[in-house]
Short mmCIF file of C-alpha atoms in Angstrom, two decimals:
data_model
loop_
_atom_site.label_atom_id
_atom_site.label_comp_id
_atom_site.label_asym_id
_atom_site.label_seq_id
_atom_site.Cartn_x
_atom_site.Cartn_y
_atom_site.Cartn_z
CA UNK A 794 73.71 84.27 50.60
CA UNK A 795 75.20 85.62 53.83
CA UNK A 796 72.86 87.29 56.28
CA UNK A 797 74.16 90.31 58.12
CA UNK A 798 73.34 93.63 59.73
CA UNK A 799 75.12 96.93 59.56
CA UNK A 800 76.48 98.67 62.63
CA UNK A 801 76.21 102.32 61.60
CA UNK A 802 73.29 104.42 62.81
CA UNK A 803 70.84 105.41 60.13
CA UNK A 804 70.94 108.97 58.79
CA UNK A 805 67.18 109.13 59.23
CA UNK A 806 66.61 110.06 55.60
CA UNK A 807 64.83 108.51 52.68
CA UNK A 808 64.91 109.39 49.04
CA UNK A 809 66.12 108.60 45.61
CA UNK A 810 69.72 107.63 45.15
CA UNK A 811 71.59 108.76 42.06
CA UNK A 812 72.44 106.46 39.22
CA UNK A 813 75.64 104.53 39.29
CA UNK A 814 78.22 103.74 36.68
CA UNK A 815 76.76 100.25 36.55
CA UNK A 816 74.22 101.01 33.87
CA UNK A 817 72.06 103.57 32.17
CA UNK A 818 69.19 105.35 33.85
CA UNK A 819 69.63 103.42 37.09
CA UNK A 820 68.02 105.07 40.10
CA UNK A 821 67.90 103.37 43.47
CA UNK A 822 64.93 104.06 45.70
CA UNK A 823 65.67 104.74 49.32
CA UNK A 824 64.22 102.46 51.91
CA UNK A 825 64.47 101.53 55.50
CA UNK A 826 67.88 101.32 57.09
CA UNK A 827 68.18 99.07 60.11
CA UNK A 828 70.48 99.85 62.97
CA UNK A 829 72.35 96.91 64.39
CA UNK A 830 71.13 95.24 67.51
CA UNK A 831 73.68 95.74 70.26
CA UNK A 832 74.56 93.15 72.83
CA UNK A 833 75.98 93.75 76.28
CA UNK A 834 79.64 94.07 75.34
CA UNK A 835 82.83 94.13 77.37
CA UNK A 836 85.10 97.19 77.30
CA UNK A 837 88.74 96.72 76.39
CA UNK A 838 91.46 99.33 76.95
CA UNK A 839 94.32 99.47 74.44
CA UNK A 840 97.41 101.65 74.23
CA UNK A 841 98.91 102.22 70.79
CA UNK A 842 101.71 104.28 69.34
CA UNK A 843 99.93 104.97 66.05
CA UNK A 844 96.40 104.26 64.83
CA UNK A 845 95.30 104.52 61.21
CA UNK A 846 91.55 104.78 60.59
CA UNK A 847 90.59 103.46 57.16
CA UNK A 848 92.29 101.26 54.57
CA UNK A 849 91.77 103.05 51.26
CA UNK A 850 94.38 104.92 49.26
CA UNK A 851 95.44 107.25 52.06
CA UNK A 852 95.28 104.56 54.72
CA UNK A 853 97.25 102.01 52.75
CA UNK A 854 100.06 104.45 52.01
CA UNK A 855 100.12 105.64 55.62
CA UNK A 856 100.29 102.13 57.08
CA UNK A 857 103.12 101.01 54.81
CA UNK A 858 105.28 104.08 55.34
CA UNK A 859 104.81 103.97 59.12
CA UNK A 860 105.82 100.31 59.13
CA UNK A 861 108.89 100.98 57.03
CA UNK A 862 109.84 103.67 59.55
CA UNK A 863 109.64 101.09 62.33
CA UNK A 864 106.38 102.32 63.86
CA UNK A 865 104.06 99.70 65.34
CA UNK A 866 100.65 100.57 63.91
CA UNK A 867 97.05 99.47 64.42
CA UNK A 868 94.83 99.94 61.36
CA UNK A 869 91.09 100.08 61.99
CA UNK A 870 88.65 99.24 59.19
CA UNK A 871 84.87 99.06 59.53
CA UNK A 872 84.50 96.70 56.56
CA UNK A 873 85.56 93.10 56.10
CA UNK A 874 88.18 91.40 53.96
CA UNK A 875 87.11 90.23 50.51
CA UNK A 876 89.65 87.66 49.24
CA UNK A 877 89.46 86.89 45.52
CA UNK A 878 90.90 84.45 42.99
CA UNK A 879 90.08 82.72 39.71
CA UNK A 880 86.38 81.83 39.53
CA UNK A 881 85.76 83.04 43.07
CA UNK A 882 82.25 84.06 44.09
CA UNK A 883 83.37 86.66 46.62
CA UNK A 884 81.17 89.49 45.33
CA UNK A 885 77.62 89.56 44.08
CA UNK A 886 76.77 90.31 40.46
CA UNK A 887 74.75 93.26 39.26
CA UNK A 888 71.99 91.12 37.79
CA UNK A 889 71.64 89.23 41.07
CA UNK A 890 72.42 91.74 43.78
CA UNK A 891 72.35 90.54 47.35
CA UNK A 892 73.31 91.91 50.73
CA UNK A 893 77.02 91.82 49.93
CA UNK A 894 76.43 94.94 47.82
CA UNK A 895 75.29 97.26 50.62
CA UNK A 896 76.44 98.48 54.01
CA UNK A 897 73.80 99.26 56.61
CA UNK A 898 70.69 98.53 54.62
CA UNK A 899 68.04 95.91 54.05
CA UNK A 900 67.63 96.92 50.40
CA UNK A 901 69.47 97.60 47.16
CA UNK A 902 71.14 101.02 47.02
CA UNK A 903 72.21 101.04 43.36
CA UNK A 904 70.70 100.22 40.02
CA UNK A 905 67.04 100.73 40.84
CA UNK A 906 66.74 97.26 42.32
CA UNK A 907 63.81 96.35 44.55
CA UNK A 908 65.52 93.49 46.36
CA UNK A 909 65.39 93.32 50.13
CA UNK A 910 67.49 91.20 52.44
CA UNK A 911 68.93 90.78 55.89
CA UNK A 912 71.42 93.65 56.31
CA UNK A 913 75.09 92.82 55.97
CA UNK A 914 78.46 94.53 56.18
CA UNK A 915 78.55 94.87 52.40
CA UNK A 916 80.90 96.91 50.23
CA UNK A 917 78.97 100.14 49.58
CA UNK A 918 77.38 102.80 51.76
CA UNK A 919 75.12 105.53 50.40
CA UNK A 920 75.46 108.67 52.52
CA UNK A 921 72.35 110.68 51.68
CA UNK A 922 72.73 114.43 52.05
CA UNK A 923 70.85 117.54 51.06
CA UNK A 924 71.31 117.88 47.31
CA UNK A 925 73.81 115.05 46.92
CA UNK A 926 74.33 111.39 47.80
CA UNK A 927 77.90 110.24 48.40
CA UNK A 928 78.76 106.62 47.63
CA UNK A 929 81.44 105.23 49.95
CA UNK A 930 83.41 102.01 50.12
CA UNK A 931 83.36 99.78 53.20
CA UNK A 932 86.00 97.08 52.95
CA UNK A 933 89.61 96.26 53.69
CA UNK A 934 91.08 98.17 50.78
CA UNK A 935 88.46 100.92 50.94
CA UNK A 936 87.16 102.28 47.67
CA UNK A 937 89.86 100.45 45.72
CA UNK A 938 87.81 97.27 46.05
CA UNK A 939 84.87 98.49 43.97
CA UNK A 940 86.29 101.34 41.87
CA UNK A 941 86.89 100.81 38.15
CA UNK A 942 90.56 101.58 38.66
CA UNK A 943 90.99 104.76 36.63
CA UNK A 944 94.41 106.04 37.70
CA UNK A 945 94.77 109.51 36.21
CA UNK A 946 97.34 112.19 36.98
CA UNK A 947 96.19 115.80 36.51
CA UNK A 948 98.29 118.33 34.67
CA UNK A 949 100.21 120.87 36.70
CA UNK A 950 97.79 123.65 35.72
CA UNK A 951 94.66 121.64 36.51
CA UNK A 952 96.11 120.46 39.82
CA UNK A 953 96.79 124.08 40.79
CA UNK A 954 93.26 125.11 39.86
CA UNK A 955 91.72 122.35 41.97
CA UNK A 956 94.10 122.53 44.94
CA UNK A 957 95.66 126.01 44.87
CA UNK A 958 97.07 125.73 48.41
CA UNK A 959 99.14 122.71 47.31
CA UNK A 960 100.19 124.00 43.89
CA UNK A 961 103.80 124.29 45.01
CA UNK A 962 103.94 120.55 45.72
CA UNK A 963 103.25 119.47 42.15
CA UNK A 964 106.82 119.26 40.90
CA UNK A 965 107.74 116.91 43.76
CA UNK A 966 104.60 114.87 43.23
CA UNK A 967 105.34 114.60 39.53
CA UNK A 968 108.99 113.71 40.13
CA UNK A 969 108.51 110.81 42.51
CA UNK A 970 105.15 110.53 44.31
CA UNK A 971 102.90 109.90 41.30
CA UNK A 972 105.46 107.45 39.81
CA UNK A 973 105.65 105.63 43.16
CA UNK A 974 101.88 105.12 43.20
CA UNK A 975 101.94 103.94 39.60
CA UNK A 976 104.63 101.40 40.40
CA UNK A 977 102.97 100.18 43.60
CA UNK A 978 99.63 99.64 41.84
CA UNK A 979 101.09 98.08 38.69
CA UNK A 980 99.45 100.55 36.34
CA UNK A 981 99.06 99.79 32.62
CA UNK A 982 96.65 100.52 29.77
CA UNK A 983 94.51 97.99 27.96
CA UNK A 984 96.61 95.85 25.59
CA UNK A 985 95.80 95.97 21.88
CA UNK A 986 94.72 92.33 21.70
CA UNK A 987 92.24 92.77 24.55
CA UNK A 988 90.85 95.99 23.11
CA UNK A 989 90.44 94.24 19.74
CA UNK A 990 88.30 91.44 21.24
CA UNK A 991 84.52 91.25 20.89
CA UNK A 992 83.63 92.32 24.46
CA UNK A 993 85.41 95.64 23.90
CA UNK A 994 83.43 96.74 20.85
CA UNK A 995 81.77 99.48 22.91
CA UNK A 996 85.19 100.82 23.92
CA UNK A 997 86.31 100.87 20.29
CA UNK A 998 83.08 102.61 19.34
CA UNK A 999 83.73 105.33 21.91
CA UNK A 1000 87.28 105.75 20.61
CA UNK A 1001 85.97 106.14 17.07
CA UNK A 1002 83.29 108.67 17.95
CA UNK A 1003 85.27 110.76 20.46
CA UNK A 1004 87.37 112.78 17.97
CA UNK A 1005 84.25 113.67 15.98
CA UNK A 1006 82.77 115.00 19.23
CA UNK A 1007 85.75 117.27 19.87
CA UNK A 1008 87.45 114.94 22.34
CA UNK A 1009 91.06 113.82 22.34
CA UNK A 1010 90.83 110.08 23.07
CA UNK A 1011 93.18 108.26 25.42
CA UNK A 1012 93.56 104.89 27.10
CA UNK A 1013 92.91 104.95 30.83
CA UNK A 1014 95.76 103.68 33.04
CA UNK A 1015 94.45 100.85 35.23
CA UNK A 1016 95.79 98.66 38.10
CA UNK A 1017 94.99 95.42 36.26
CA UNK A 1018 96.85 92.21 35.47
CA UNK A 1019 95.53 91.69 31.96
CA UNK A 1020 96.33 87.97 32.10
CA UNK A 1021 93.11 87.59 34.08
CA UNK A 1022 91.13 89.38 31.37
CA UNK A 1023 92.71 87.15 28.74
CA UNK A 1024 91.76 84.17 30.89
CA UNK A 1025 88.13 85.24 30.68
CA UNK A 1026 88.41 85.69 26.91
CA UNK A 1027 89.83 82.16 26.67
CA UNK A 1028 87.01 80.71 28.76
CA UNK A 1029 89.22 79.81 31.72
CA UNK A 1030 87.39 82.08 34.15
CA UNK A 1031 83.80 83.16 34.55
CA UNK A 1032 83.34 86.60 32.97
CA UNK A 1033 83.55 89.63 35.22
CA UNK A 1034 86.06 92.02 33.60
CA UNK A 1035 84.72 91.24 30.14
CA UNK A 1036 81.16 92.04 31.19
CA UNK A 1037 82.07 95.08 33.33
CA UNK A 1038 80.44 93.35 36.29
CA UNK A 1039 83.00 94.84 38.67
CA UNK A 1040 81.36 97.63 40.65
CA UNK A 1041 81.00 95.49 43.78
CA UNK A 1042 84.49 94.04 43.33
CA UNK A 1043 86.34 91.76 40.92
CA UNK A 1044 85.79 88.09 41.68
CA UNK A 1045 88.59 86.64 39.54
CA UNK A 1046 91.43 88.62 41.06
CA UNK A 1047 94.07 90.43 39.07
CA UNK A 1048 93.07 93.85 40.36
CA UNK A 1049 95.88 95.58 42.24
CA UNK A 1050 93.69 97.06 44.93
CA UNK A 1051 95.09 98.53 48.15
CA UNK A 1052 94.53 95.36 50.18
CA UNK A 1053 96.86 93.30 47.97
CA UNK A 1054 99.47 96.03 47.40
CA UNK A 1055 100.15 98.66 50.05
CA UNK A 1056 98.38 96.89 52.92
CA UNK A 1057 99.83 93.48 52.11
CA UNK A 1058 103.33 94.94 52.16
CA UNK A 1059 102.59 96.78 55.41
CA UNK A 1060 101.32 93.61 57.10
CA UNK A 1061 104.32 91.64 55.88
CA UNK A 1062 106.60 93.80 58.04
CA UNK A 1063 105.04 92.40 61.21
CA UNK A 1064 104.55 95.92 62.54
CA UNK A 1065 101.06 96.53 61.17
CA UNK A 1066 97.88 94.89 62.40
CA UNK A 1067 94.77 95.42 60.27
CA UNK A 1068 91.59 95.07 62.32
CA UNK A 1069 88.51 94.57 60.10
CA UNK A 1070 84.97 95.12 61.37
CA UNK A 1071 86.12 97.84 63.79
CA UNK A 1072 83.87 100.90 63.66
CA UNK A 1073 85.21 104.16 65.12
CA UNK A 1074 82.33 105.93 66.85
CA UNK A 1075 84.11 108.93 68.40
CA UNK A 1076 87.51 110.58 68.57
CA UNK A 1077 88.52 112.63 71.62
CA UNK A 1078 91.53 114.20 73.32
CA UNK A 1079 92.20 113.24 76.93
CA UNK A 1080 93.65 115.35 79.76
CA UNK A 1081 97.17 114.28 78.76
CA UNK A 1082 96.58 115.42 75.18
CA UNK A 1083 96.60 111.87 73.92
CA UNK A 1084 94.08 110.68 71.36
CA UNK A 1085 91.23 108.43 72.44
CA UNK A 1086 89.15 106.42 69.98
CA UNK A 1087 85.85 104.82 70.96
CA UNK A 1088 85.54 101.73 68.79
CA UNK A 1089 82.99 98.95 68.35
CA UNK A 1090 84.17 95.58 67.16
CA UNK A 1091 81.26 94.02 65.31
CA UNK A 1092 80.43 90.75 63.63
CA UNK A 1093 79.18 90.47 60.07
CA UNK A 1094 75.64 90.79 61.39
CA UNK A 1095 76.59 94.19 62.75
CA UNK A 1096 76.16 93.17 66.36
CA UNK A 1097 78.66 94.73 68.76
CA UNK A 1098 80.98 92.05 70.12
CA UNK A 1099 83.33 94.29 72.05
CA UNK A 1100 83.64 97.94 72.98
CA UNK A 1101 87.20 99.20 72.80
CA UNK A 1102 88.83 102.37 74.07
CA UNK A 1103 92.15 103.02 72.33
CA UNK A 1104 94.61 105.64 73.54
CA UNK A 1105 97.22 106.63 70.97
CA UNK A 1106 100.10 109.04 70.49
CA UNK A 1107 99.10 109.67 66.88
CA UNK A 1108 95.95 109.13 64.84
CA UNK A 1109 95.91 109.16 61.04
CA UNK A 1110 92.39 109.64 59.67
CA UNK A 1111 91.86 107.94 56.31
CA UNK A 1112 88.19 106.99 56.50
CA UNK A 1113 87.39 108.67 53.19
CA UNK A 1114 86.07 112.19 52.77
CA UNK A 1115 82.62 111.53 54.32
CA UNK A 1116 83.96 109.23 57.05
CA UNK A 1117 86.82 111.46 58.18
CA UNK A 1118 84.72 114.61 57.97
CA UNK A 1119 81.79 113.15 59.89
CA UNK A 1120 84.08 111.98 62.67
CA UNK A 1121 85.76 115.38 63.09
CA UNK A 1122 82.52 117.35 62.82
CA UNK A 1123 81.14 115.18 65.63
CA UNK A 1124 84.28 115.68 67.72
CA UNK A 1125 84.02 119.45 67.42
CA UNK A 1126 80.26 119.66 68.02
CA UNK A 1127 80.45 117.44 71.11
CA UNK A 1128 83.59 119.23 72.35
CA UNK A 1129 85.52 115.97 72.39
CA UNK A 1130 88.49 117.79 70.88
CA UNK A 1131 88.85 121.43 71.95
CA UNK A 1132 89.67 124.15 69.43
CA UNK A 1133 89.34 122.20 66.22
CA UNK A 1134 89.61 124.49 63.18
CA UNK A 1135 86.42 126.22 62.08
CA UNK A 1136 87.05 124.99 58.53
CA UNK A 1137 86.27 121.39 59.46
CA UNK A 1138 83.08 120.47 57.63
CA UNK A 1139 83.78 122.82 54.70
CA UNK A 1140 85.34 122.62 51.26
CA UNK A 1141 83.47 119.49 50.16
CA UNK A 1142 82.85 118.69 46.50
CA UNK A 1143 81.70 115.94 44.16
CA UNK A 1144 84.64 116.04 41.72
CA UNK A 1145 82.14 117.24 39.13
CA UNK A 1146 80.74 113.72 38.65
CA UNK A 1147 77.89 113.15 36.22
CA UNK A 1148 76.75 109.81 34.81
CA UNK A 1149 75.05 109.65 31.43
CA UNK A 1150 73.50 106.83 29.40
CA UNK A 1151 74.20 106.75 25.67
CA UNK A 1152 71.18 104.98 24.22
CA UNK A 1153 71.20 103.16 20.88
CA UNK A 1154 74.29 104.59 19.17
CA UNK A 1155 74.53 103.96 15.45
CA UNK A 1156 77.70 101.87 15.61
CA UNK A 1157 78.12 98.31 16.85
CA UNK A 1158 78.56 98.27 20.63
CA UNK A 1159 78.47 94.49 20.87
CA UNK A 1160 76.34 92.26 23.05
CA UNK A 1161 78.47 92.74 26.16
CA UNK A 1162 80.68 95.61 27.26
CA UNK A 1163 84.13 94.88 28.63
CA UNK A 1164 85.73 96.77 31.45
CA UNK A 1165 87.08 98.37 33.52
CA UNK A 1166 86.62 101.88 32.13
CA UNK A 1167 89.57 101.69 29.75
CA UNK A 1168 89.02 104.54 27.26
CA UNK A 1169 88.25 108.21 27.67
CA UNK A 1170 88.53 111.62 26.09
CA UNK A 1171 89.52 115.15 27.04
CA UNK A 1172 88.20 118.41 25.61
CA UNK A 1173 91.21 120.71 25.14
CA UNK A 1174 88.97 123.68 24.35
CA UNK A 1175 86.65 123.44 27.37
CA UNK A 1176 86.33 126.59 29.47
CA UNK A 1177 86.46 124.34 32.55
CA UNK A 1178 88.75 121.30 32.37
CA UNK A 1179 86.70 118.11 32.03
CA UNK A 1180 87.20 114.46 31.22
CA UNK A 1181 84.78 111.93 29.74
CA UNK A 1182 85.18 108.16 30.06
CA UNK A 1183 83.21 105.16 28.86
CA UNK A 1184 82.41 102.55 31.48
CA UNK A 1185 80.77 99.35 30.32
CA UNK A 1186 77.25 98.53 31.46
CA UNK A 1187 76.99 95.04 33.02
CA UNK A 1188 73.36 94.48 32.01
CA UNK A 1189 71.32 95.41 28.95
CA UNK A 1190 67.59 95.63 28.41
CA UNK A 1191 66.17 93.66 25.51
CA UNK A 1192 66.05 95.77 22.37
CA UNK A 1193 68.08 98.62 23.87
CA UNK A 1194 71.80 99.30 23.70
CA UNK A 1195 73.02 101.47 26.57
CA UNK A 1196 76.57 102.65 27.20
CA UNK A 1197 77.54 104.40 30.41
CA UNK A 1198 79.49 107.60 29.82
CA UNK A 1199 80.85 109.49 32.82
CA UNK A 1200 81.95 113.11 32.94
CA UNK A 1201 83.89 114.88 35.68
CA UNK A 1202 85.83 118.10 36.04
CA UNK A 1203 86.95 120.93 38.29
CA UNK A 1204 84.43 122.31 40.79
CA UNK A 1205 84.50 124.53 43.85
CA UNK A 1206 84.31 122.82 47.22
CA UNK A 1207 81.09 124.54 48.28
CA UNK A 1208 79.59 121.64 50.22
CA UNK A 1209 79.36 121.69 54.01
CA UNK A 1210 78.75 119.20 56.81
CA UNK A 1211 76.79 120.08 59.96
CA UNK A 1212 76.23 118.09 63.14
CA UNK A 1213 72.78 116.59 63.72
CA UNK A 1214 72.34 115.80 67.42
CA UNK A 1215 69.27 113.66 66.76
CA UNK A 1216 71.31 111.12 64.82
CA UNK A 1217 74.72 111.89 66.36
CA UNK A 1218 76.07 112.31 62.86
CA UNK A 1219 77.08 114.98 60.39
CA UNK A 1220 74.89 115.77 57.40
CA UNK A 1221 76.07 116.98 53.99
CA UNK A 1222 74.59 119.97 52.19
CA UNK A 1223 75.49 120.55 48.54
CA UNK A 1224 74.10 123.92 47.39
CA UNK A 1225 71.91 123.73 44.30
CA UNK A 1226 73.66 124.94 41.19
CA UNK A 1227 77.17 124.79 42.62
CA UNK A 1228 78.51 122.87 39.63
CA UNK A 1229 75.96 124.15 37.09
CA UNK A 1230 78.54 125.69 34.75
CA UNK A 1231 80.61 122.52 34.59
CA UNK A 1232 77.53 120.32 34.18
CA UNK A 1233 76.34 122.46 31.27
CA UNK A 1234 79.69 121.88 29.57
CA UNK A 1235 79.54 118.14 30.26
CA UNK A 1236 75.96 118.01 28.94
CA UNK A 1237 77.05 119.81 25.78
CA UNK A 1238 79.87 117.34 25.25
CA UNK A 1239 77.51 114.41 25.76
CA UNK A 1240 75.23 115.84 23.10
CA UNK A 1241 78.25 116.19 20.80
CA UNK A 1242 78.91 112.48 21.28
CA UNK A 1243 75.30 111.62 20.41
CA UNK A 1244 75.40 113.90 17.37
CA UNK A 1245 78.60 112.29 16.14
CA UNK A 1246 77.70 108.70 17.00
CA UNK A 1247 73.92 108.57 16.81
CA UNK A 1248 71.38 107.76 19.49
CA UNK A 1249 70.53 109.94 22.45
CA UNK A 1250 72.03 110.87 25.80
CA UNK A 1251 70.15 110.70 29.10
CA UNK A 1252 71.40 112.34 32.29
CA UNK A 1253 70.91 109.61 34.87
CA UNK A 1254 71.76 111.99 37.73
CA UNK A 1255 69.16 114.61 36.80
CA UNK A 1256 66.67 113.57 39.48
CA UNK A 1257 69.07 112.31 42.12
CA UNK A 1258 72.62 113.71 42.02
CA UNK A 1259 75.26 111.38 43.38
CA UNK A 1260 79.02 111.02 43.41
CA UNK A 1261 81.49 108.18 43.76
CA UNK A 1262 84.33 110.69 44.26
CA UNK A 1263 83.75 112.62 47.47
CA UNK A 1264 86.47 115.14 48.26
CA UNK A 1265 86.96 117.71 50.98
CA UNK A 1266 85.50 118.45 54.38
CA UNK A 1267 88.87 119.01 56.09
CA UNK A 1268 90.59 121.27 53.55
CA UNK A 1269 94.31 121.90 53.25
CA UNK A 1270 95.42 125.31 54.39
CA UNK A 1271 92.34 125.96 56.52
CA UNK A 1272 91.97 122.78 58.59
CA UNK A 1273 95.22 120.90 57.96
CA UNK A 1274 98.66 121.93 56.74
CA UNK A 1275 100.19 120.75 53.47
CA UNK A 1276 101.24 117.49 55.12
CA UNK A 1277 97.88 116.63 56.65
CA UNK A 1278 98.58 117.80 60.21
CA UNK A 1279 95.39 119.13 61.81
CA UNK A 1280 96.16 122.73 62.69
CA UNK A 1281 96.93 123.21 66.38
CA UNK A 1282 96.62 119.51 67.24
CA UNK A 1283 99.87 117.58 67.50
CA UNK A 1284 99.58 113.95 66.48
CA UNK A 1285 96.31 114.23 64.56
CA UNK A 1286 96.55 113.82 60.79
CA UNK A 1287 94.22 113.68 57.77
CA UNK A 1288 95.78 112.00 54.73
CA UNK A 1289 92.78 110.98 52.63
CA UNK A 1290 90.50 112.78 50.19
CA UNK A 1291 88.95 114.85 52.98
CA UNK A 1292 91.82 117.33 52.70
CA UNK A 1293 91.34 117.95 48.95
CA UNK A 1294 88.79 120.76 48.42
CA UNK A 1295 86.26 119.46 45.93
CA UNK A 1296 88.05 118.07 42.87
CA UNK A 1297 91.34 116.69 41.55
CA UNK A 1298 92.05 118.46 38.29
CA UNK A 1299 89.48 116.78 36.02
CA UNK A 1300 90.73 113.33 37.05
CA UNK A 1301 89.26 110.74 39.33
CA UNK A 1302 90.87 111.19 42.76
CA UNK A 1303 92.57 107.92 43.70
CA UNK A 1304 96.03 108.61 42.28
CA UNK A 1305 96.22 112.15 43.67
CA UNK A 1306 95.03 111.01 47.12
CA UNK A 1307 97.71 108.32 47.18
CA UNK A 1308 100.45 110.59 45.78
CA UNK A 1309 99.72 113.30 48.34
CA UNK A 1310 99.78 110.66 51.09
CA UNK A 1311 103.18 109.44 49.85
CA UNK A 1312 104.49 113.02 49.83
CA UNK A 1313 103.10 113.80 53.28
CA UNK A 1314 104.36 110.61 54.88
CA UNK A 1315 107.90 111.26 53.69
CA UNK A 1316 107.82 114.59 55.56
CA UNK A 1317 105.97 113.23 58.61
CA UNK A 1318 108.44 110.38 59.06
CA UNK A 1319 111.36 112.79 58.74
CA UNK A 1320 110.00 115.56 60.98
CA UNK A 1321 107.54 113.97 63.44
CA UNK A 1322 109.05 110.59 64.22
CA UNK A 1323 110.44 110.74 67.76
CA UNK A 1324 108.82 114.11 68.37
CA UNK A 1325 105.14 113.24 68.03
CA UNK A 1326 105.11 109.45 67.80
#
């Protein structure tokens, strides 16, 4: 097992971490976070035309479209690369978690595990706030490495409810941006032969029960090459899809994550350099109104190897909602960038996430539960739009059958981020009861499922709310324009989920983040190329 340390400063908080989609009633206890030991490091000065921070859905789209426009681009990513292939052992498994699962910590952050280890630059960070914990990816490919892959497009009405400032963009998004993302990620639904196999009994059970619970069932579009799943069914590959052991990444390959789609195409142009293990500490504006990034290049033990000062004409922030927001909140509080919009640090939401465990349903759920989350249901009569999906649980307790069922819907972006000078970081506050009305509806629907299908439902987030779908912090209309330009600051852009205020129309956010980035980059290349960068 690799031994590593994380470079990010601790938040200085301890507490329970919300359950994950990995299994039922899984709570992770907080523990000590170790800061990396720093060495005496040299300082390097770099001059770049364009810098992209982050390699998730927004960052991947941004890098590729800049490259295709002929712009030499440096892409900074705090995490490492995680190459995969048939029978690879790139990622740890849920039953045997190790330090590859966690960023910054010496302990397990999901699943209630008690393991401790030497900290490593692993794939997940838990950002603990007041009233909510945000789970964040840390890898080349961002959250696409460990997400289940649900690629859902909201309806026009639900999009407008979630993102009213951008409602006028929907027709364009629907015409070409959403289809572009679907094509780039190779989206498809689970084939009939795979769904009919033994590992997918739990998915078929959910499909059978959903209509009796008032849900309209559907197959979830996913960025998966199903030949790899069939290979597992045929015994060619060690099981990972067919056991839903995918939340730290998919060992066998076949997942069309951002690193092997958008980023791979961007790098193939020769104009894009992806720099893993580069942590952006601060962002400032210099006297010439150029952008200056203070960056630490680290090793996989988290030790600083080099301090870098990068001056750029344009910076595209795609560090994820918490990462982008924290960076800009720091820049404003420390006066590194004058006159940043007051709305920075506002409009944050959890996409309405809630994770439930369906315990001992009457029907046959099988002995293992295949994934990714391939089936779901919508409630057409709900007062607030919501979606429910079944995600397989990778481990089962003896004598207990537990299915993970996830609900999400439209919420207000009422969360805020405030600077904490003691930790030189921004801290999230999610007001109690913000999403109470939606959660009551989700709870009612979960009970409908249990009534129709037997067993009982347990809210695994009741004691420790968490989300895997952070959105907002730099909201459109108030902090950035419709194309991600930070208001009043030429050459500074936000193209990730930080600009979406709280939710994405009762869908998980990845497709909308990527589609908005596609739409914005088309305009930025047309209007800003040669004028800004």
